[in-house]
């Protein structure tokens, strides 16, 4: 029997194959992240996957649903990996567990499981964390600093501290988007926009890796191209207009494309078949709406990125879009 809530996920075997392809497409980005930020990226992923499997199995058992067949669709693993790569590499284990709890239990299983969830589970988990733990969610390692060793990362996960108390300050730094937002909120009349918006080569490599994986999904027919293409084009148009009218205040569009989560949002979050519209016209509308919301949040909102909140707001409109488009 076909799942009435989603036309794409009609069999566990097909779903499992699709989810595995998504995991494979994420590998270039994961490798780039680990090359820049070190072993802590893999620690986050392993912890998130373990928590996701345990919580999904527990809830399925409580719901008297078959556990192993549902776990074999690998949707919990994809959700865990997407959440893990969105978190700073130095995220404590209990914060990762909290994010997975809201993603798997609240956003997915309480709605009925895969195919019935209204909101993207990984983004629900991320939104809860960024609101609840703003300090920990901004502790990204300094790209030019010292990478923490395996021993230091494990000590951090277990004790929420490094063996060397000076190591944390030496290895953490605000991201380029955080630095830009802080400068824009300062009372300075003239922002050093050229210095603040210089392209960081490490972030360029990371987002290029996400782009490679996303394009591979489109080539394999596993992601609707209308979603990422429209999203990136509309955001580039909006940010380009802002840059043209106020170049001393707002960065060029390519700064946003290189830094932050635009690329991974476009190809791996926005294209989720469960929470995205069905029709091509609906996809264009949803992607445009998401791009507009990200633009508003990044330029005038309270958060430097805004991808998760834009996705969740867009998810709310999908039933209406599907009905009339």
Short mmCIF file of C-alpha atoms in Angstrom, two decimals:
data_model
loop_
_atom_site.label_atom_id
_atom_site.label_comp_id
_atom_site.label_asym_id
_atom_site.label_seq_id
_atom_site.Cartn_x
_atom_site.Cartn_y
_atom_site.Cartn_z
CA UNK A 1 0.00 0.00 0.00
CA UNK A 2 1.35 3.40 -0.94
CA UNK A 3 1.98 5.99 1.71
CA UNK A 4 -0.77 8.60 1.13
CA UNK A 5 1.27 11.40 2.67
CA UNK A 6 4.10 11.34 0.19
CA UNK A 7 4.28 10.13 -3.42
CA UNK A 8 8.05 9.59 -3.40
CA UNK A 9 8.40 7.25 -0.43
CA UNK A 10 6.37 4.22 -1.42
CA UNK A 11 8.56 1.36 -0.25
CA UNK A 12 11.16 0.91 2.45
CA UNK A 13 13.66 -0.61 0.01
CA UNK A 14 13.42 2.34 -2.38
CA UNK A 15 13.56 4.78 0.50
CA UNK A 16 16.64 3.07 1.92
CA UNK A 17 18.43 3.29 -1.41
CA UNK A 18 17.58 6.98 -1.77
CA UNK A 19 18.76 7.76 1.75
CA UNK A 20 22.02 5.90 1.18
CA UNK A 21 22.63 7.99 -1.94
CA UNK A 22 22.07 11.12 0.13
CA UNK A 23 24.66 9.90 2.64
CA UNK A 24 27.11 9.24 -0.19
CA UNK A 25 26.47 12.74 -1.57
CA UNK A 26 27.29 14.21 1.84
CA UNK A 27 30.72 12.54 1.95
CA UNK A 28 32.64 15.25 0.01
CA UNK A 29 31.34 17.92 2.39
CA UNK A 30 32.11 15.80 5.45
CA UNK A 31 35.66 15.23 4.23
CA UNK A 32 36.11 18.97 3.61
CA UNK A 33 34.71 19.83 7.05
CA UNK A 34 37.01 17.34 8.77
CA UNK A 35 40.00 18.60 6.79
CA UNK A 36 39.31 22.15 8.02
CA UNK A 37 38.05 21.48 11.56
CA UNK A 38 39.59 18.14 12.46
CA UNK A 39 38.42 14.88 14.01
CA UNK A 40 35.68 16.58 16.05
CA UNK A 41 33.46 16.58 12.93
CA UNK A 42 33.45 12.77 12.86
CA UNK A 43 32.84 12.63 16.61
CA UNK A 44 29.72 14.77 16.17
CA UNK A 45 28.47 12.53 13.36
CA UNK A 46 29.07 9.28 15.24
CA UNK A 47 27.33 10.57 18.37
CA UNK A 48 24.38 11.92 16.40
CA UNK A 49 23.91 8.68 14.47
CA UNK A 50 24.08 6.57 17.65
CA UNK A 51 21.54 8.78 19.43
CA UNK A 52 19.26 8.76 16.38
CA UNK A 53 19.27 4.97 16.02
CA UNK A 54 18.66 4.41 19.75
CA UNK A 55 15.82 6.94 19.99
CA UNK A 56 14.18 5.83 16.75
CA UNK A 57 14.28 2.17 17.83
CA UNK A 58 12.90 3.05 21.26
CA UNK A 59 9.98 5.09 19.90
CA UNK A 60 9.16 2.46 17.26
CA UNK A 61 9.09 -0.18 19.98
CA UNK A 62 6.80 1.96 22.14
CA UNK A 63 4.53 2.47 19.13
CA UNK A 64 4.48 -1.30 18.47
CA UNK A 65 6.00 -0.77 15.04
CA UNK A 66 8.57 -3.09 13.42
CA UNK A 67 11.95 -1.72 14.43
CA UNK A 68 14.49 -3.22 12.02
CA UNK A 69 12.52 -2.62 8.78
CA UNK A 70 12.01 1.04 9.73
CA UNK A 71 15.65 1.50 10.70
CA UNK A 72 16.70 0.05 7.35
CA UNK A 73 15.21 3.02 5.52
CA UNK A 74 18.24 4.98 6.85
CA UNK A 75 16.17 8.15 7.25
CA UNK A 76 17.25 8.49 10.89
CA UNK A 77 20.90 8.33 9.83
CA UNK A 78 20.43 11.01 7.16
CA UNK A 79 18.67 13.25 9.69
CA UNK A 80 21.47 12.70 12.21
CA UNK A 81 24.24 13.44 9.72
CA UNK A 82 22.53 16.61 8.46
CA UNK A 83 22.12 17.86 12.01
CA UNK A 84 25.67 16.89 12.99
CA UNK A 85 27.34 18.72 10.09
CA UNK A 86 25.28 21.81 10.91
CA UNK A 87 26.65 21.96 14.45
CA UNK A 88 29.99 23.40 15.56
CA UNK A 89 32.58 20.61 15.85
CA UNK A 90 32.99 21.35 19.57
CA UNK A 91 29.33 20.77 20.41
CA UNK A 92 28.98 18.83 23.72
CA UNK A 93 27.38 15.37 23.53
CA UNK A 94 24.33 16.36 25.58
CA UNK A 95 23.50 19.17 23.16
CA UNK A 96 23.77 16.74 20.25
CA UNK A 97 21.48 14.33 22.13
CA UNK A 98 18.96 17.11 22.74
CA UNK A 99 18.90 18.06 19.07
CA UNK A 100 18.41 14.45 18.01
CA UNK A 101 15.65 14.02 20.59
CA UNK A 102 13.63 16.87 19.08
CA UNK A 103 14.46 15.84 15.51
CA UNK A 104 13.65 12.12 15.76
CA UNK A 105 11.08 11.90 18.53
CA UNK A 106 9.20 15.20 18.30
CA UNK A 107 9.47 16.28 14.66
CA UNK A 108 9.38 12.83 13.07
CA UNK A 109 7.90 10.03 15.18
CA UNK A 110 5.20 12.05 16.99
CA UNK A 111 3.87 13.04 13.56
CA UNK A 112 3.63 9.38 12.56
CA UNK A 113 7.09 8.64 11.20
CA UNK A 114 8.73 9.08 7.82
CA UNK A 115 6.38 10.48 5.21
CA UNK A 116 4.00 12.11 7.70
CA UNK A 117 6.20 14.78 9.26
CA UNK A 118 5.24 18.35 8.38
CA UNK A 119 8.60 19.87 9.33
CA UNK A 120 12.13 18.91 8.36
CA UNK A 121 13.34 16.95 11.44
CA UNK A 122 16.99 18.01 11.26
CA UNK A 123 16.02 21.67 11.08
CA UNK A 124 13.64 21.30 14.02
CA UNK A 125 16.51 19.92 16.09
CA UNK A 126 18.84 22.67 14.94
CA UNK A 127 16.31 25.44 15.63
CA UNK A 128 15.73 24.15 19.17
CA UNK A 129 19.48 24.13 19.82
CA UNK A 130 20.25 27.56 18.39
CA UNK A 131 17.49 29.08 20.53
CA UNK A 132 18.29 27.12 23.69
CA UNK A 133 22.10 27.10 23.59
CA UNK A 134 23.22 30.18 21.63
CA UNK A 135 26.69 30.31 23.20
CA UNK A 136 27.63 26.69 22.49
CA UNK A 137 26.15 26.91 18.99
CA UNK A 138 28.53 29.73 18.04
CA UNK A 139 31.75 28.09 19.30
CA UNK A 140 33.24 27.25 15.93
CA UNK A 141 36.96 26.40 15.87
CA UNK A 142 39.35 28.97 14.48
CA UNK A 143 40.20 27.84 10.96
CA UNK A 144 43.72 29.23 11.34
CA UNK A 145 44.17 27.96 14.89
CA UNK A 146 45.30 24.73 16.43
CA UNK A 147 43.10 21.70 15.78
CA UNK A 148 42.12 19.71 18.85
CA UNK A 149 43.53 16.19 19.08
CA UNK A 150 41.40 13.06 19.40
CA UNK A 151 42.18 12.91 23.11
CA UNK A 152 41.21 16.56 23.60
CA UNK A 153 37.95 16.14 21.66
CA UNK A 154 36.93 13.05 23.67
CA UNK A 155 37.83 14.83 26.91
CA UNK A 156 35.67 17.74 25.82
CA UNK A 157 32.73 15.47 25.03
CA UNK A 158 32.93 13.72 28.39
CA UNK A 159 33.80 16.66 30.66
CA UNK A 160 32.79 19.75 28.62
CA UNK A 161 36.35 21.04 28.96
CA UNK A 162 39.78 20.54 27.41
CA UNK A 163 42.72 19.05 29.34
CA UNK A 164 44.51 22.34 28.65
CA UNK A 165 42.26 25.18 29.82
CA UNK A 166 43.87 27.57 27.34
CA UNK A 167 43.09 25.37 24.35
CA UNK A 168 39.44 26.45 24.04
CA UNK A 169 40.25 30.15 23.69
CA UNK A 170 43.08 29.32 21.31
CA UNK A 171 40.91 27.21 19.01
CA UNK A 172 37.54 29.02 18.86
CA UNK A 173 36.55 32.04 16.81
CA UNK A 174 33.42 33.67 15.42
CA UNK A 175 32.45 32.65 11.90
CA UNK A 176 32.61 35.24 9.08
CA UNK A 177 28.82 35.69 9.26
CA UNK A 178 29.00 36.24 13.03
CA UNK A 179 31.78 38.79 12.60
CA UNK A 180 29.80 40.65 9.95
CA UNK A 181 26.64 40.68 12.07
CA UNK A 182 28.55 41.98 15.12
CA UNK A 183 30.11 44.76 13.07
CA UNK A 184 26.76 45.75 11.56
CA UNK A 185 25.26 46.02 15.04
CA UNK A 186 28.10 48.18 16.34
CA UNK A 187 27.84 51.94 16.52
CA UNK A 188 30.62 52.47 14.01
CA UNK A 189 29.58 54.74 11.15
CA UNK A 190 31.80 53.04 8.62
CA UNK A 191 32.16 49.29 8.49
CA UNK A 192 35.42 47.77 7.22
CA UNK A 193 33.29 45.90 4.70
CA UNK A 194 36.23 44.83 2.52
CA UNK A 195 37.98 43.13 5.44
CA UNK A 196 34.83 41.60 6.87
CA UNK A 197 33.69 40.12 3.57
CA UNK A 198 36.97 38.74 2.28
CA UNK A 199 36.48 35.24 0.88
CA UNK A 200 37.85 32.57 3.18
CA UNK A 201 39.41 29.76 1.08
CA UNK A 202 38.56 27.07 3.65
CA UNK A 203 34.86 27.93 3.61
CA UNK A 204 35.04 28.06 -0.18
CA UNK A 205 36.35 24.49 -0.23
CA UNK A 206 33.65 23.31 2.19
CA UNK A 207 30.78 24.80 0.21
CA UNK A 208 32.26 23.61 -3.07
CA UNK A 209 32.22 20.09 -1.62
CA UNK A 210 28.53 20.47 -0.67
CA UNK A 211 27.88 21.73 -4.19
CA UNK A 212 29.55 18.66 -5.74
CA UNK A 213 27.42 16.31 -3.67
CA UNK A 214 24.25 18.26 -4.41
CA UNK A 215 24.84 18.32 -8.16
CA UNK A 216 25.43 14.55 -8.04
CA UNK A 217 21.99 14.10 -6.42
CA UNK A 218 20.38 16.14 -9.18
CA UNK A 219 22.19 14.20 -11.91
CA UNK A 220 20.98 10.93 -10.35
CA UNK A 221 17.43 12.28 -10.30
CA UNK A 222 17.24 12.13 -6.49
CA UNK A 223 16.66 15.86 -5.96
CA UNK A 224 14.37 18.26 -7.81
CA UNK A 225 16.66 20.82 -9.48
CA UNK A 226 13.99 23.54 -9.34
CA UNK A 227 14.43 23.86 -5.57
CA UNK A 228 18.18 24.57 -5.23
CA UNK A 229 18.48 26.52 -8.47
CA UNK A 230 15.56 28.83 -7.66
CA UNK A 231 16.68 29.24 -4.06
CA UNK A 232 20.24 30.26 -4.96
CA UNK A 233 19.16 32.50 -7.85
CA UNK A 234 16.54 34.38 -5.83
CA UNK A 235 18.84 34.87 -2.86
CA UNK A 236 21.67 36.03 -5.15
CA UNK A 237 19.30 38.50 -6.82
CA UNK A 238 18.10 39.94 -3.50
CA UNK A 239 21.56 40.15 -1.94
CA UNK A 240 22.93 41.57 -5.19
CA UNK A 241 20.39 44.38 -5.15
CA UNK A 242 21.28 45.19 -1.54
CA UNK A 243 24.98 45.22 -2.43
CA UNK A 244 24.45 47.48 -5.44
CA UNK A 245 22.45 50.04 -3.45
CA UNK A 246 24.64 49.95 -0.31
CA UNK A 247 28.04 48.40 -1.08
CA UNK A 248 29.61 49.98 1.99
CA UNK A 249 27.11 48.24 4.27
CA UNK A 250 26.17 44.93 2.65
CA UNK A 251 28.44 42.24 1.18
CA UNK A 252 28.43 40.94 -2.36
CA UNK A 253 26.25 37.88 -3.11
CA UNK A 254 29.24 35.56 -3.45
CA UNK A 255 30.23 36.23 0.16
CA UNK A 256 26.93 34.69 1.30
CA UNK A 257 27.25 31.79 -1.14
CA UNK A 258 30.71 30.91 0.16
CA UNK A 259 30.02 31.36 3.90
CA UNK A 260 27.26 29.81 5.93
CA UNK A 261 24.73 27.15 5.06
CA UNK A 262 23.21 28.37 1.78
CA UNK A 263 24.63 25.58 -0.37
CA UNK A 264 23.88 22.67 1.96
CA UNK A 265 20.42 24.14 2.60
CA UNK A 266 19.75 24.41 -1.12
CA UNK A 267 20.75 20.87 -2.08
CA UNK A 268 20.23 18.73 1.03
CA UNK A 269 17.60 20.43 3.23
CA UNK A 270 15.28 22.19 0.81
CA UNK A 271 15.07 19.10 -1.44
CA UNK A 272 13.70 16.81 1.29
CA UNK A 273 10.90 14.97 -0.59
CA UNK A 274 8.67 14.71 2.48
CA UNK A 275 8.51 18.42 3.33
CA UNK A 276 8.92 19.94 -0.17
CA UNK A 277 6.08 20.69 -2.62
CA UNK A 278 5.12 18.12 -5.25
CA UNK A 279 4.65 20.24 -8.39
CA UNK A 280 7.39 22.12 -10.23
CA UNK A 281 5.50 25.39 -9.85
CA UNK A 282 5.11 24.74 -6.14
CA UNK A 283 8.83 24.04 -5.84
CA UNK A 284 9.70 27.36 -7.46
CA UNK A 285 7.31 29.19 -5.12
CA UNK A 286 8.63 27.39 -2.02
CA UNK A 287 12.27 27.93 -2.96
CA UNK A 288 11.63 31.62 -3.66
CA UNK A 289 9.86 32.01 -0.33
CA UNK A 290 12.71 30.31 1.50
CA UNK A 291 15.31 32.50 -0.21
CA UNK A 292 13.34 35.63 0.71
CA UNK A 293 13.10 34.53 4.35
CA UNK A 294 16.82 33.70 4.56
CA UNK A 295 17.59 37.11 3.06
CA UNK A 296 15.39 38.88 5.63
CA UNK A 297 16.86 36.93 8.57
CA UNK A 298 20.48 37.32 7.45
CA UNK A 299 20.21 41.05 6.81
CA UNK A 300 17.86 42.23 9.56
CA UNK A 301 17.03 39.27 11.79
CA UNK A 302 18.50 38.14 15.08
CA UNK A 303 20.59 35.31 13.63
CA UNK A 304 23.51 35.52 11.18
CA UNK A 305 22.38 32.57 9.05
CA UNK A 306 18.64 31.85 9.23
CA UNK A 307 18.43 28.78 7.00
CA UNK A 308 16.75 26.53 9.57
CA UNK A 309 14.05 29.07 10.48
CA UNK A 310 13.35 29.83 6.82
CA UNK A 311 12.98 26.12 6.03
CA UNK A 312 10.57 25.57 8.93
CA UNK A 313 8.45 28.57 7.97
CA UNK A 314 8.36 27.33 4.38
CA UNK A 315 7.34 23.84 5.57
CA UNK A 316 4.21 25.38 7.09
CA UNK A 317 3.13 26.67 3.67
CA UNK A 318 3.70 23.44 1.72
CA UNK A 319 0.18 21.98 2.22
CA UNK A 320 -1.31 25.23 0.92
CA UNK A 321 1.15 25.35 -1.99
CA UNK A 322 0.41 21.73 -2.92
CA UNK A 323 -3.33 22.39 -2.87
CA UNK A 324 -3.31 25.36 -5.23
CA UNK A 325 -0.21 24.64 -7.34
#
